[in-house]
Amino acid sequence: MEHVIPELDREGLRRFALTTGAIVAALFGLFFPWVFSFKYPAWPWVIFLVLAVWGLAHPASLKPVYYWWMRFGLLLSKVTTPIVMGVVFFLVLVPTAVFMRYFLRRDPLNRSFDSETESYRVPSRKVDPDALTRPF
């Protein structure tokens, strides 16, 4: 599935510049130095200042920056999504399944094999028509 990068007007590009600059300044200029006890660097504030002035003065010229930033985000999502989903699968779902199967002896899907049965079909229940008059 191909992702389409939306076209932004002048106001959208202005918001992109101000938001991106503010996030860079907040993360790398305040948050990370505070959490890891680093010195407070000046470069995030310079990036914020450049993006803010650029976005306020001539936002239409930010189209290439916006385009390549969004391309970078799409590339990053293609790399990180499988990694994050794999970590969730192996650290959450697999231990839960092993715990349920071997310690609780529970099978929520009822997958046990019975050689004596003719069919594994579960008959459906008859629904009372009055129950559907106000379903919510």
PDB file of N, CA and C in Angstrom, residues 6-66:
ATOM      1  N   PRO A   6       0.316  14.236   1.912  1.00  0.00           N
ATOM      2  CA  PRO A   6      -0.642  15.285   1.555  1.00  0.00           C
ATOM      3  C   PRO A   6       0.047  16.610   1.225  1.00  0.00           C
ATOM      4  N   GLU A   7      -0.524  17.323   0.291  1.00  0.00           N
ATOM      5  CA  GLU A   7      -0.036  18.658  -0.055  1.00  0.00           C
ATOM      6  C   GLU A   7      -0.559  19.645   0.987  1.00  0.00           C
ATOM      7  N   LEU A   8       0.296  20.529   1.438  1.00  0.00           N
ATOM      8  CA  LEU A   8      -0.106  21.523   2.424  1.00  0.00           C
ATOM      9  C   LEU A   8      -0.131  22.910   1.795  1.00  0.00           C
ATOM     10  N   ASP A   9      -1.060  23.729   2.277  1.00  0.00           N
ATOM     11  CA  ASP A   9      -1.094  25.120   1.836  1.00  0.00           C
ATOM     12  C   ASP A   9      -0.122  25.937   2.698  1.00  0.00           C
ATOM     13  N   ARG A  10      -0.140  27.245   2.534  1.00  0.00           N
ATOM     14  CA  ARG A  10       0.783  28.111   3.280  1.00  0.00           C
ATOM     15  C   ARG A  10       0.597  27.965   4.786  1.00  0.00           C
ATOM     16  N   GLU A  11      -0.647  27.915   5.226  1.00  0.00           N
ATOM     17  CA  GLU A  11      -0.920  27.793   6.663  1.00  0.00           C
ATOM     18  C   GLU A  11      -0.435  26.446   7.199  1.00  0.00           C
ATOM     19  N   GLY A  12      -0.645  25.386   6.438  1.00  0.00           N
ATOM     20  CA  GLY A  12      -0.182  24.059   6.859  1.00  0.00           C
ATOM     21  C   GLY A  12       1.335  23.986   6.940  1.00  0.00           C
ATOM     22  N   LEU A  13       2.017  24.591   5.967  1.00  0.00           N
ATOM     23  CA  LEU A  13       3.483  24.605   6.002  1.00  0.00           C
ATOM     24  C   LEU A  13       4.000  25.458   7.154  1.00  0.00           C
ATOM     25  N   ARG A  14       3.300  26.535   7.462  1.00  0.00           N
ATOM     26  CA  ARG A  14       3.677  27.374   8.607  1.00  0.00           C
ATOM     27  C   ARG A  14       3.538  26.584   9.901  1.00  0.00           C
ATOM     28  N   ARG A  15       2.416  25.858  10.046  1.00  0.00           N
ATOM     29  CA  ARG A  15       2.223  25.031  11.245  1.00  0.00           C
ATOM     30  C   ARG A  15       3.267  23.919  11.320  1.00  0.00           C
ATOM     31  N   PHE A  16       3.608  23.336  10.166  1.00  0.00           N
ATOM     32  CA  PHE A  16       4.651  22.304  10.129  1.00  0.00           C
ATOM     33  C   PHE A  16       5.968  22.852  10.665  1.00  0.00           C
ATOM     34  N   ALA A  17       6.360  24.037  10.201  1.00  0.00           N
ATOM     35  CA  ALA A  17       7.631  24.624  10.635  1.00  0.00           C
ATOM     36  C   ALA A  17       7.625  24.926  12.123  1.00  0.00           C
ATOM     37  N   LEU A  18       6.564  25.542  12.604  1.00  0.00           N
ATOM     38  CA  LEU A  18       6.502  25.903  14.022  1.00  0.00           C
ATOM     39  C   LEU A  18       6.419  24.660  14.912  1.00  0.00           C
ATOM     40  N   THR A  19       5.630  23.681  14.510  1.00  0.00           N
ATOM     41  CA  THR A  19       5.476  22.466  15.310  1.00  0.00           C
ATOM     42  C   THR A  19       6.768  21.659  15.331  1.00  0.00           C
ATOM     43  N   THR A  20       7.375  21.466  14.172  1.00  0.00           N
ATOM     44  CA  THR A  20       8.616  20.693  14.108  1.00  0.00           C
ATOM     45  C   THR A  20       9.722  21.378  14.894  1.00  0.00           C
ATOM     46  N   GLY A  21       9.846  22.671  14.747  1.00  0.00           N
ATOM     47  CA  GLY A  21      10.855  23.411  15.506  1.00  0.00           C
ATOM     48  C   GLY A  21      10.617  23.342  17.001  1.00  0.00           C
ATOM     49  N   ALA A  22       9.366  23.467  17.417  1.00  0.00           N
ATOM     50  CA  ALA A  22       9.042  23.399  18.844  1.00  0.00           C
ATOM     51  C   ALA A  22       9.333  22.012  19.414  1.00  0.00           C
ATOM     52  N   ILE A  23       9.037  20.964  18.658  1.00  0.00           N
ATOM     53  CA  ILE A  23       9.304  19.602  19.136  1.00  0.00           C
ATOM     54  C   ILE A  23      10.803  19.365  19.254  1.00  0.00           C
ATOM     55  N   VAL A  24      11.583  19.804  18.264  1.00  0.00           N
ATOM     56  CA  VAL A  24      13.041  19.653  18.332  1.00  0.00           C
ATOM     57  C   VAL A  24      13.582  20.401  19.551  1.00  0.00           C
ATOM     58  N   ALA A  25      13.126  21.622  19.757  1.00  0.00           N
ATOM     59  CA  ALA A  25      13.612  22.408  20.896  1.00  0.00           C
ATOM     60  C   ALA A  25      13.196  21.783  22.222  1.00  0.00           C
ATOM     61  N   ALA A  26      11.955  21.322  22.314  1.00  0.00           N
ATOM     62  CA  ALA A  26      11.480  20.739  23.571  1.00  0.00           C
ATOM     63  C   ALA A  26      12.175  19.421  23.885  1.00  0.00           C
ATOM     64  N   LEU A  27      12.318  18.555  22.887  1.00  0.00           N
ATOM     65  CA  LEU A  27      12.948  17.252  23.132  1.00  0.00           C
ATOM     66  C   LEU A  27      14.448  17.368  23.378  1.00  0.00           C
ATOM     67  N   PHE A  28      15.155  17.966  22.410  1.00  0.00           N
ATOM     68  CA  PHE A  28      16.612  17.967  22.463  1.00  0.00           C
ATOM     69  C   PHE A  28      17.183  19.154  23.234  1.00  0.00           C
ATOM     70  N   GLY A  29      16.383  20.184  23.435  1.00  0.00           N
ATOM     71  CA  GLY A  29      16.876  21.347  24.161  1.00  0.00           C
ATOM     72  C   GLY A  29      16.485  21.361  25.619  1.00  0.00           C
ATOM     73  N   LEU A  30      15.385  20.653  25.970  1.00  0.00           N
ATOM     74  CA  LEU A  30      14.925  20.647  27.360  1.00  0.00           C
ATOM     75  C   LEU A  30      14.811  19.248  27.955  1.00  0.00           C
ATOM     76  N   PHE A  31      14.043  18.375  27.306  1.00  0.00           N
ATOM     77  CA  PHE A  31      13.692  17.099  27.915  1.00  0.00           C
ATOM     78  C   PHE A  31      14.892  16.161  28.090  1.00  0.00           C
ATOM     79  N   PHE A  32      15.579  15.838  26.993  1.00  0.00           N
ATOM     80  CA  PHE A  32      16.711  14.901  27.085  1.00  0.00           C
ATOM     81  C   PHE A  32      17.838  15.424  27.976  1.00  0.00           C
ATOM     82  N   PRO A  33      18.225  16.703  27.878  1.00  0.00           N
ATOM     83  CA  PRO A  33      19.250  17.186  28.813  1.00  0.00           C
ATOM     84  C   PRO A  33      18.799  17.111  30.277  1.00  0.00           C
ATOM     85  N   TRP A  34      17.537  17.358  30.531  1.00  0.00           N
ATOM     86  CA  TRP A  34      17.019  17.296  31.903  1.00  0.00           C
ATOM     87  C   TRP A  34      16.996  15.859  32.411  1.00  0.00           C
ATOM     88  N   VAL A  35      16.516  14.909  31.593  1.00  0.00           N
ATOM     89  CA  VAL A  35      16.413  13.521  32.016  1.00  0.00           C
ATOM     90  C   VAL A  35      17.786  12.890  32.211  1.00  0.00           C
ATOM     91  N   PHE A  36      18.707  13.143  31.297  1.00  0.00           N
ATOM     92  CA  PHE A  36      20.012  12.484  31.343  1.00  0.00           C
ATOM     93  C   PHE A  36      21.102  13.369  31.953  1.00  0.00           C
ATOM     94  N   SER A  37      20.730  14.488  32.530  1.00  0.00           N
ATOM     95  CA  SER A  37      21.658  15.415  33.189  1.00  0.00           C
ATOM     96  C   SER A  37      22.794  15.869  32.272  1.00  0.00           C
ATOM     97  N   PHE A  38      22.429  16.195  31.034  1.00  0.00           N
ATOM     98  CA  PHE A  38      23.395  16.741  30.081  1.00  0.00           C
ATOM     99  C   PHE A  38      23.405  18.258  30.206  1.00  0.00           C
ATOM    100  N   LYS A  39      24.398  18.873  29.570  1.00  0.00           N
ATOM    101  CA  LYS A  39      24.380  20.325  29.443  1.00  0.00           C
ATOM    102  C   LYS A  39      23.270  20.692  28.455  1.00  0.00           C
ATOM    103  N   TYR A  40      22.671  21.829  28.641  1.00  0.00           N
ATOM    104  CA  TYR A  40      21.622  22.280  27.741  1.00  0.00           C
ATOM    105  C   TYR A  40      22.249  22.847  26.472  1.00  0.00           C
ATOM    106  N   PRO A  41      22.051  22.173  25.324  1.00  0.00           N
ATOM    107  CA  PRO A  41      22.717  22.617  24.088  1.00  0.00           C
ATOM    108  C   PRO A  41      21.983  23.782  23.437  1.00  0.00           C
ATOM    109  N   ALA A  42      22.694  24.482  22.560  1.00  0.00           N
ATOM    110  CA  ALA A  42      22.118  25.627  21.854  1.00  0.00           C
ATOM    111  C   ALA A  42      21.551  25.234  20.496  1.00  0.00           C
ATOM    112  N   TRP A  43      22.025  24.123  19.891  1.00  0.00           N
ATOM    113  CA  TRP A  43      21.623  23.809  18.521  1.00  0.00           C
ATOM    114  C   TRP A  43      20.130  23.544  18.356  1.00  0.00           C
ATOM    115  N   PRO A  44      19.396  22.948  19.332  1.00  0.00           N
ATOM    116  CA  PRO A  44      17.953  22.793  19.104  1.00  0.00           C
ATOM    117  C   PRO A  44      17.226  24.128  19.019  1.00  0.00           C
ATOM    118  N   TRP A  45      17.714  25.104  19.761  1.00  0.00           N
ATOM    119  CA  TRP A  45      17.082  26.419  19.733  1.00  0.00           C
ATOM    120  C   TRP A  45      17.385  27.146  18.430  1.00  0.00           C
ATOM    121  N   VAL A  46      18.550  26.885  17.874  1.00  0.00           N
ATOM    122  CA  VAL A  46      18.893  27.463  16.570  1.00  0.00           C
ATOM    123  C   VAL A  46      17.984  26.865  15.495  1.00  0.00           C
ATOM    124  N   ILE A  47      17.784  25.544  15.540  1.00  0.00           N
ATOM    125  CA  ILE A  47      16.879  24.898  14.576  1.00  0.00           C
ATOM    126  C   ILE A  47      15.467  25.444  14.732  1.00  0.00           C
ATOM    127  N   PHE A  48      15.013  25.608  15.981  1.00  0.00           N
ATOM    128  CA  PHE A  48      13.686  26.174  16.202  1.00  0.00           C
ATOM    129  C   PHE A  48      13.591  27.584  15.639  1.00  0.00           C
ATOM    130  N   LEU A  49      14.601  28.392  15.884  1.00  0.00           N
ATOM    131  CA  LEU A  49      14.592  29.768  15.402  1.00  0.00           C
ATOM    132  C   LEU A  49      14.583  29.821  13.879  1.00  0.00           C
ATOM    133  N   VAL A  50      15.421  28.995  13.244  1.00  0.00           N
ATOM    134  CA  VAL A  50      15.479  28.974  11.779  1.00  0.00           C
ATOM    135  C   VAL A  50      14.132  28.532  11.204  1.00  0.00           C
ATOM    136  N   LEU A  51      13.565  27.439  11.738  1.00  0.00           N
ATOM    137  CA  LEU A  51      12.272  26.963  11.213  1.00  0.00           C
ATOM    138  C   LEU A  51      11.150  27.957  11.490  1.00  0.00           C
ATOM    139  N   ALA A  52      11.152  28.580  12.665  1.00  0.00           N
ATOM    140  CA  ALA A  52      10.097  29.544  12.986  1.00  0.00           C
ATOM    141  C   ALA A  52      10.167  30.759  12.072  1.00  0.00           C
ATOM    142  N   VAL A  53      11.357  31.318  11.875  1.00  0.00           N
ATOM    143  CA  VAL A  53      11.490  32.487  11.006  1.00  0.00           C
ATOM    144  C   VAL A  53      11.164  32.118   9.567  1.00  0.00           C
ATOM    145  N   TRP A  54      11.672  30.971   9.119  1.00  0.00           N
ATOM    146  CA  TRP A  54      11.413  30.503   7.756  1.00  0.00           C
ATOM    147  C   TRP A  54       9.921  30.268   7.552  1.00  0.00           C
ATOM    148  N   GLY A  55       9.271  29.614   8.521  1.00  0.00           N
ATOM    149  CA  GLY A  55       7.841  29.331   8.397  1.00  0.00           C
ATOM    150  C   GLY A  55       6.984  30.584   8.437  1.00  0.00           C
ATOM    151  N   LEU A  56       7.398  31.569   9.211  1.00  0.00           N
ATOM    152  CA  LEU A  56       6.616  32.801   9.287  1.00  0.00           C
ATOM    153  C   LEU A  56       6.888  33.723   8.098  1.00  0.00           C
ATOM    154  N   ALA A  57       8.122  33.727   7.604  1.00  0.00           N
ATOM    155  CA  ALA A  57       8.482  34.645   6.522  1.00  0.00           C
ATOM    156  C   ALA A  57       8.048  34.133   5.153  1.00  0.00           C
ATOM    157  N   HIS A  58       8.356  32.874   4.846  1.00  0.00           N
ATOM    158  CA  HIS A  58       8.071  32.361   3.502  1.00  0.00           C
ATOM    159  C   HIS A  58       7.754  30.854   3.581  1.00  0.00           C
ATOM    160  N   PRO A  59       6.568  30.505   4.052  1.00  0.00           N
ATOM    161  CA  PRO A  59       6.254  29.089   4.266  1.00  0.00           C
ATOM    162  C   PRO A  59       6.182  28.265   2.983  1.00  0.00           C
ATOM    163  N   ALA A  60       5.886  28.887   1.849  1.00  0.00           N
ATOM    164  CA  ALA A  60       5.767  28.119   0.602  1.00  0.00           C
ATOM    165  C   ALA A  60       7.088  27.470   0.204  1.00  0.00           C
ATOM    166  N   SER A  61       8.210  28.076   0.608  1.00  0.00           N
ATOM    167  CA  SER A  61       9.512  27.504   0.247  1.00  0.00           C
ATOM    168  C   SER A  61       9.885  26.313   1.122  1.00  0.00           C
ATOM    169  N   LEU A  62       9.047  25.978   2.085  1.00  0.00           N
ATOM    170  CA  LEU A  62       9.294  24.819   2.948  1.00  0.00           C
ATOM    171  C   LEU A  62       8.790  23.506   2.346  1.00  0.00           C
ATOM    172  N   LYS A  63       8.193  23.555   1.163  1.00  0.00           N
ATOM    173  CA  LYS A  63       7.645  22.329   0.565  1.00  0.00           C
ATOM    174  C   LYS A  63       8.667  21.207   0.439  1.00  0.00           C
ATOM    175  N   PRO A  64       9.891  21.454  -0.064  1.00  0.00           N
ATOM    176  CA  PRO A  64      10.859  20.347  -0.147  1.00  0.00           C
ATOM    177  C   PRO A  64      11.258  19.801   1.223  1.00  0.00           C
ATOM    178  N   VAL A  65      11.400  20.689   2.197  1.00  0.00           N
ATOM    179  CA  VAL A  65      11.745  20.238   3.548  1.00  0.00           C
ATOM    180  C   VAL A  65      10.628  19.363   4.100  1.00  0.00           C
ATOM    181  N   TYR A  66       9.401  19.807   3.938  1.00  0.00           N
ATOM    182  CA  TYR A  66       8.238  19.036   4.394  1.00  0.00           C
ATOM    183  C   TYR A  66       8.175  17.686   3.686  1.00  0.00           C
TER     184      TYR A  66
END
